[in-house]
């Protein structure tokens, strides 16, 4: 006949549960420490991004009376930024960025797929290393390199007789070519991890069910890669949309771009006192980038689990 456990035995059995309270306190302390560690980043973000954003908003909605010099809040600057040469420049930047991003996404996807499926590891490392370097090569040095190579008196222009074919580097398609130089490597760096996430079992299952190579890419690979592709497009579009030094050094004002219009408005090359219109143009750029991100983020959250 068994005897019921005594109170002492019950206390002894419950003793191991006592450290739970110190563990909870330790977790709370770790949580507070983690929150405090984020404070410097939040302060830096507020100073480096928040204050300029507030200044841009304040200036974009501040109008100045040229006669009296009095200032007031209104939509005059935004209205001006959507008219005439400013609107033409904004549309030109969107067109240039979209064209460059689409071409770079396609070429970058093909190059990244060739690198991922290649059995040569040295080739993969060489391409990724070169992409990391070329993706950050831009501005005036890039413009000078293309002018010296494919400009009106460039080396290849003279040797290949490109001038006789109507080739003009200082044009819309010339800028697209220059932008591809750093956008394609950027796409390679962006899409390669997603291509690595495509599982071999998916291809094998598609082949076992009679799917062709085209059907596998159409119905399996591309739908899974869609968020990453769209994210790459957003990144490429933003990089091309915000580019200034390369276009300024190459084409000046011959190709209408919003970044060049902002520089002209700030420096007073067009009309004196148009600084706030430049801030309104900057706000237009932020709105365009926000619309592009609004398309990307829902798709990213929806299908990111496939590449987890």
CSV table of C-alpha atoms in Angstrom, one decimal, residues 9-297:
chain,number,residue,atom,x,y,z
A,9,UNK,CA,8.2,15.8,-0.5
A,10,UNK,CA,5.8,18.0,-2.4
A,11,UNK,CA,8.0,21.1,-1.7
A,12,UNK,CA,11.1,19.2,-2.7
A,13,UNK,CA,9.5,18.2,-6.0
A,14,UNK,CA,8.5,21.8,-6.7
A,15,UNK,CA,11.9,23.2,-5.9
A,16,UNK,CA,13.5,23.0,-9.4
A,17,UNK,CA,10.8,25.5,-10.7
A,18,UNK,CA,12.2,28.3,-8.5
A,19,UNK,CA,14.8,29.7,-11.0
A,20,UNK,CA,12.0,30.7,-13.4
A,21,UNK,CA,11.7,34.1,-11.8
A,22,UNK,CA,15.4,35.1,-12.1
A,23,UNK,CA,15.3,33.8,-15.7
A,24,UNK,CA,12.4,36.1,-16.5
A,25,UNK,CA,14.2,39.1,-14.9
A,26,UNK,CA,17.2,38.3,-17.0
A,27,UNK,CA,15.1,38.2,-20.1
A,28,UNK,CA,13.6,41.6,-19.3
A,29,UNK,CA,17.1,43.1,-18.6
A,30,UNK,CA,18.3,41.7,-22.0
A,31,UNK,CA,15.2,43.2,-23.7
A,32,UNK,CA,15.9,46.6,-22.1
A,33,UNK,CA,19.6,46.4,-23.1
A,34,UNK,CA,18.6,45.6,-26.7
A,35,UNK,CA,16.2,48.5,-26.8
A,36,UNK,CA,18.9,50.9,-25.5
A,37,UNK,CA,21.3,49.6,-28.1
A,38,UNK,CA,18.9,50.7,-30.9
A,39,UNK,CA,18.7,54.3,-29.5
A,40,UNK,CA,21.9,55.5,-31.3
A,41,UNK,CA,20.7,54.2,-34.6
A,42,UNK,CA,17.3,55.9,-34.1
A,43,UNK,CA,19.0,59.2,-33.2
A,44,UNK,CA,21.3,59.0,-36.2
A,45,UNK,CA,18.3,58.2,-38.5
A,46,UNK,CA,16.3,61.1,-37.0
A,47,UNK,CA,19.2,63.6,-37.6
A,48,UNK,CA,20.4,62.3,-41.0
A,49,UNK,CA,17.0,61.5,-42.6
A,50,UNK,CA,14.3,63.0,-40.4
A,51,UNK,CA,15.5,66.6,-40.3
A,52,UNK,CA,16.3,66.9,-44.1
A,53,UNK,CA,12.9,65.3,-44.8
A,54,UNK,CA,11.1,67.9,-42.6
A,55,UNK,CA,13.1,70.7,-44.2
A,56,UNK,CA,12.2,69.4,-47.7
A,57,UNK,CA,8.5,69.3,-46.7
A,58,UNK,CA,8.6,72.8,-45.2
A,59,UNK,CA,10.3,74.3,-48.2
A,60,UNK,CA,8.2,72.5,-50.8
A,61,UNK,CA,5.0,74.0,-49.4
A,62,UNK,CA,6.5,77.5,-48.7
A,63,UNK,CA,5.8,80.1,-51.4
A,64,UNK,CA,7.5,83.5,-51.6
A,65,UNK,CA,6.0,86.6,-53.0
A,66,UNK,CA,8.6,88.0,-55.4
A,67,UNK,CA,7.3,91.6,-54.9
A,68,UNK,CA,7.2,91.8,-51.1
A,69,UNK,CA,9.3,88.8,-50.1
A,70,UNK,CA,6.6,87.5,-47.8
A,71,UNK,CA,6.3,83.8,-47.3
A,72,UNK,CA,3.2,81.6,-46.9
A,73,UNK,CA,2.2,78.0,-47.1
A,74,UNK,CA,0.6,76.8,-50.3
A,75,UNK,CA,0.8,74.5,-53.3
A,76,UNK,CA,2.4,76.9,-55.7
A,77,UNK,CA,5.8,75.1,-55.8
A,78,UNK,CA,4.2,71.7,-56.3
A,79,UNK,CA,2.0,73.1,-59.0
A,80,UNK,CA,5.0,74.5,-60.8
A,81,UNK,CA,6.9,71.2,-60.5
A,82,UNK,CA,4.1,69.5,-62.5
A,83,UNK,CA,4.2,71.9,-65.4
A,84,UNK,CA,6.4,72.8,-68.3
A,85,UNK,CA,10.1,71.8,-68.3
A,86,UNK,CA,9.8,70.4,-64.8
A,87,UNK,CA,7.1,67.9,-65.8
A,88,UNK,CA,9.1,67.0,-68.9
A,89,UNK,CA,12.2,66.3,-66.7
A,90,UNK,CA,10.2,64.2,-64.3
A,91,UNK,CA,8.7,62.1,-67.1
A,92,UNK,CA,12.1,61.8,-68.7
A,93,UNK,CA,13.7,60.5,-65.5
A,94,UNK,CA,10.9,57.9,-65.0
A,95,UNK,CA,11.2,56.8,-68.6
A,96,UNK,CA,15.0,56.5,-68.4
A,97,UNK,CA,15.0,54.7,-65.0
A,98,UNK,CA,12.2,52.2,-66.1
A,99,UNK,CA,14.0,51.4,-69.4
A,100,UNK,CA,17.4,51.0,-67.7
A,101,UNK,CA,15.9,48.9,-64.8
A,102,UNK,CA,14.0,46.5,-67.1
A,103,UNK,CA,17.0,45.9,-69.4
A,104,UNK,CA,19.4,45.5,-66.5
A,105,UNK,CA,17.0,43.1,-64.7
A,106,UNK,CA,16.7,40.9,-67.7
A,107,UNK,CA,20.5,40.9,-68.5
A,108,UNK,CA,21.4,40.5,-64.8
A,109,UNK,CA,19.0,37.6,-64.4
A,110,UNK,CA,20.5,35.7,-67.4
A,111,UNK,CA,24.1,36.4,-66.2
A,112,UNK,CA,23.3,35.4,-62.6
A,113,UNK,CA,21.6,32.2,-63.7
A,114,UNK,CA,24.6,31.3,-65.9
A,115,UNK,CA,26.9,31.9,-62.9
A,116,UNK,CA,24.7,29.9,-60.4
A,117,UNK,CA,24.4,26.8,-62.7
A,118,UNK,CA,28.1,26.9,-63.7
A,119,UNK,CA,30.2,24.1,-62.2
A,120,UNK,CA,33.2,26.4,-62.0
A,121,UNK,CA,33.3,27.9,-58.6
A,122,UNK,CA,36.1,30.3,-59.6
A,123,UNK,CA,33.9,31.8,-62.3
A,124,UNK,CA,31.1,32.4,-59.7
A,125,UNK,CA,33.5,34.1,-57.3
A,126,UNK,CA,35.1,36.2,-60.1
A,127,UNK,CA,31.7,37.4,-61.4
A,128,UNK,CA,30.4,38.3,-58.0
A,129,UNK,CA,33.6,40.1,-57.0
A,130,UNK,CA,33.6,42.0,-60.3
A,131,UNK,CA,29.9,42.8,-59.8
A,132,UNK,CA,30.5,44.2,-56.3
A,133,UNK,CA,33.2,46.6,-57.8
A,134,UNK,CA,31.3,47.6,-60.9
A,135,UNK,CA,28.0,48.2,-59.1
A,136,UNK,CA,29.7,51.0,-57.1
A,137,UNK,CA,31.6,52.5,-60.1
A,138,UNK,CA,29.7,55.6,-61.3
A,139,UNK,CA,29.7,59.3,-61.3
A,140,UNK,CA,32.2,61.4,-63.3
A,141,UNK,CA,34.8,58.6,-63.7
A,142,UNK,CA,32.3,56.4,-65.4
A,143,UNK,CA,31.1,59.2,-67.6
A,144,UNK,CA,34.7,60.0,-68.6
A,145,UNK,CA,35.4,56.3,-69.4
A,146,UNK,CA,32.5,56.2,-71.8
A,147,UNK,CA,33.2,59.5,-73.4
A,148,UNK,CA,36.8,58.4,-74.0
A,149,UNK,CA,35.6,55.1,-75.4
A,150,UNK,CA,32.3,55.8,-77.2
A,151,UNK,CA,32.1,59.6,-77.4
A,152,UNK,CA,32.2,61.5,-80.6
A,153,UNK,CA,36.0,61.2,-80.6
A,154,UNK,CA,36.2,58.0,-78.6
A,155,UNK,CA,38.6,55.2,-79.4
A,156,UNK,CA,35.9,52.6,-80.5
A,157,UNK,CA,33.8,55.3,-82.2
A,158,UNK,CA,36.7,56.1,-84.6
A,159,UNK,CA,37.9,52.6,-85.1
A,160,UNK,CA,34.5,51.1,-85.7
A,161,UNK,CA,33.2,54.1,-87.6
A,162,UNK,CA,30.2,54.4,-85.3
A,163,UNK,CA,29.7,58.1,-86.2
A,164,UNK,CA,28.7,57.0,-89.7
A,165,UNK,CA,25.9,54.9,-88.3
A,166,UNK,CA,24.3,57.8,-86.4
A,167,UNK,CA,25.6,56.7,-83.0
A,168,UNK,CA,25.4,59.4,-80.3
A,169,UNK,CA,26.5,58.7,-76.8
A,170,UNK,CA,25.0,62.0,-75.5
A,171,UNK,CA,21.4,60.9,-76.0
A,172,UNK,CA,18.7,58.9,-74.2
A,173,UNK,CA,20.0,55.5,-75.3
A,174,UNK,CA,23.5,56.5,-74.7
A,175,UNK,CA,22.6,57.2,-71.0
A,176,UNK,CA,20.8,53.8,-70.9
A,177,UNK,CA,24.0,52.1,-72.1
A,178,UNK,CA,26.0,53.9,-69.4
A,179,UNK,CA,23.5,53.1,-66.7
A,180,UNK,CA,23.6,49.4,-67.6
A,181,UNK,CA,27.3,49.4,-66.8
A,182,UNK,CA,26.5,49.6,-63.0
A,183,UNK,CA,22.9,48.4,-63.0
A,184,UNK,CA,23.5,44.9,-64.4
A,185,UNK,CA,26.2,44.0,-61.8
A,186,UNK,CA,23.8,45.4,-59.1
A,187,UNK,CA,21.1,43.0,-60.4
A,188,UNK,CA,23.5,40.1,-60.3
A,189,UNK,CA,24.3,40.8,-56.7
A,190,UNK,CA,20.6,41.1,-55.9
A,191,UNK,CA,19.1,38.1,-57.7
A,192,UNK,CA,21.9,35.5,-57.0
A,193,UNK,CA,20.8,34.7,-53.5
A,194,UNK,CA,17.2,34.1,-54.8
A,195,UNK,CA,18.5,31.8,-57.5
A,196,UNK,CA,20.5,29.9,-54.9
A,197,UNK,CA,17.2,29.4,-53.0
A,198,UNK,CA,15.5,27.5,-55.9
A,199,UNK,CA,15.5,24.0,-54.7
A,200,UNK,CA,16.6,21.1,-56.8
A,201,UNK,CA,13.6,19.1,-55.7
A,202,UNK,CA,11.3,21.5,-57.5
A,203,UNK,CA,13.0,21.0,-60.8
A,204,UNK,CA,13.1,17.3,-60.4
A,205,UNK,CA,9.4,17.2,-59.5
A,206,UNK,CA,8.5,19.2,-62.5
A,207,UNK,CA,10.6,17.0,-64.8
A,208,UNK,CA,9.0,13.8,-63.3
A,209,UNK,CA,5.6,15.3,-64.1
A,210,UNK,CA,6.6,15.8,-67.7
A,211,UNK,CA,7.3,19.6,-67.6
A,212,UNK,CA,9.7,21.1,-70.1
A,213,UNK,CA,12.4,23.5,-69.2
A,214,UNK,CA,10.3,26.4,-70.3
A,215,UNK,CA,7.3,25.2,-68.3
A,216,UNK,CA,9.4,24.8,-65.2
A,217,UNK,CA,10.5,28.4,-65.5
A,218,UNK,CA,7.1,29.7,-66.4
A,219,UNK,CA,5.1,27.9,-63.7
A,220,UNK,CA,7.6,27.3,-60.9
A,221,UNK,CA,10.8,29.3,-60.9
A,222,UNK,CA,9.6,32.7,-62.1
A,223,UNK,CA,6.5,32.8,-59.7
A,224,UNK,CA,8.8,32.0,-56.8
A,225,UNK,CA,11.4,34.5,-58.0
A,226,UNK,CA,8.8,37.2,-58.7
A,227,UNK,CA,9.2,39.1,-55.3
A,228,UNK,CA,13.0,39.1,-55.7
A,229,UNK,CA,12.8,40.2,-59.3
A,230,UNK,CA,10.4,43.0,-58.4
A,231,UNK,CA,12.7,44.0,-55.5
A,232,UNK,CA,15.6,44.1,-57.9
A,233,UNK,CA,13.6,46.2,-60.3
A,234,UNK,CA,12.8,48.6,-57.5
A,235,UNK,CA,16.4,48.9,-56.5
A,236,UNK,CA,17.6,49.4,-60.0
A,237,UNK,CA,14.9,52.0,-60.7
A,238,UNK,CA,15.8,53.9,-57.5
A,239,UNK,CA,19.5,53.8,-58.4
A,240,UNK,CA,18.9,55.1,-61.9
A,241,UNK,CA,16.2,57.6,-60.8
A,242,UNK,CA,18.6,59.2,-58.2
A,243,UNK,CA,21.7,59.2,-60.4
A,244,UNK,CA,23.0,62.7,-61.0
A,245,UNK,CA,26.8,63.0,-61.5
A,246,UNK,CA,27.0,60.6,-64.5
A,247,UNK,CA,24.2,62.3,-66.4
A,248,UNK,CA,25.4,65.8,-65.5
A,249,UNK,CA,29.0,65.1,-66.7
A,250,UNK,CA,27.8,63.4,-69.9
A,251,UNK,CA,24.7,65.1,-71.3
A,252,UNK,CA,24.3,68.3,-69.3
A,253,UNK,CA,20.8,69.6,-70.1
A,254,UNK,CA,20.4,67.9,-73.5
A,255,UNK,CA,18.4,65.0,-71.9
A,256,UNK,CA,15.7,66.3,-69.5
A,257,UNK,CA,16.1,64.7,-66.1
A,258,UNK,CA,14.6,65.7,-62.8
A,259,UNK,CA,17.9,65.6,-60.9
A,260,UNK,CA,19.5,68.0,-63.4
A,261,UNK,CA,16.4,70.3,-63.1
A,262,UNK,CA,16.8,70.3,-59.3
A,263,UNK,CA,20.5,71.3,-59.6
A,264,UNK,CA,19.6,74.1,-62.1
A,265,UNK,CA,16.8,75.4,-59.8
A,266,UNK,CA,19.0,75.4,-56.7
A,267,UNK,CA,21.9,77.2,-58.5
A,268,UNK,CA,19.5,79.7,-60.1
A,269,UNK,CA,20.5,78.8,-63.7
A,270,UNK,CA,16.9,79.0,-64.8
A,271,UNK,CA,15.1,81.5,-62.7
A,272,UNK,CA,16.3,83.2,-59.5
A,273,UNK,CA,14.4,82.2,-56.4
A,274,UNK,CA,13.4,78.7,-57.6
A,275,UNK,CA,15.0,76.9,-54.6
A,276,UNK,CA,11.7,75.9,-53.2
A,277,UNK,CA,10.6,74.5,-56.6
A,278,UNK,CA,13.7,72.3,-56.4
A,279,UNK,CA,12.4,71.0,-53.0
A,280,UNK,CA,9.0,70.4,-54.6
A,281,UNK,CA,10.8,68.3,-57.3
A,282,UNK,CA,12.6,66.4,-54.6
A,283,UNK,CA,9.2,65.7,-53.0
A,284,UNK,CA,8.0,64.4,-56.3
A,285,UNK,CA,10.9,62.0,-56.5
A,286,UNK,CA,10.0,60.7,-53.0
A,287,UNK,CA,6.4,60.2,-54.0
A,288,UNK,CA,7.5,58.3,-57.1
A,289,UNK,CA,9.8,56.1,-55.0
A,290,UNK,CA,7.0,55.5,-52.5
A,291,UNK,CA,4.6,54.4,-55.2
A,292,UNK,CA,7.1,51.9,-56.5
A,293,UNK,CA,7.7,50.5,-53.0
A,294,UNK,CA,4.0,50.3,-52.4
A,295,UNK,CA,3.8,47.8,-55.2
A,296,UNK,CA,6.8,45.8,-54.1
A,297,UNK,CA,6.2,45.3,-50.3
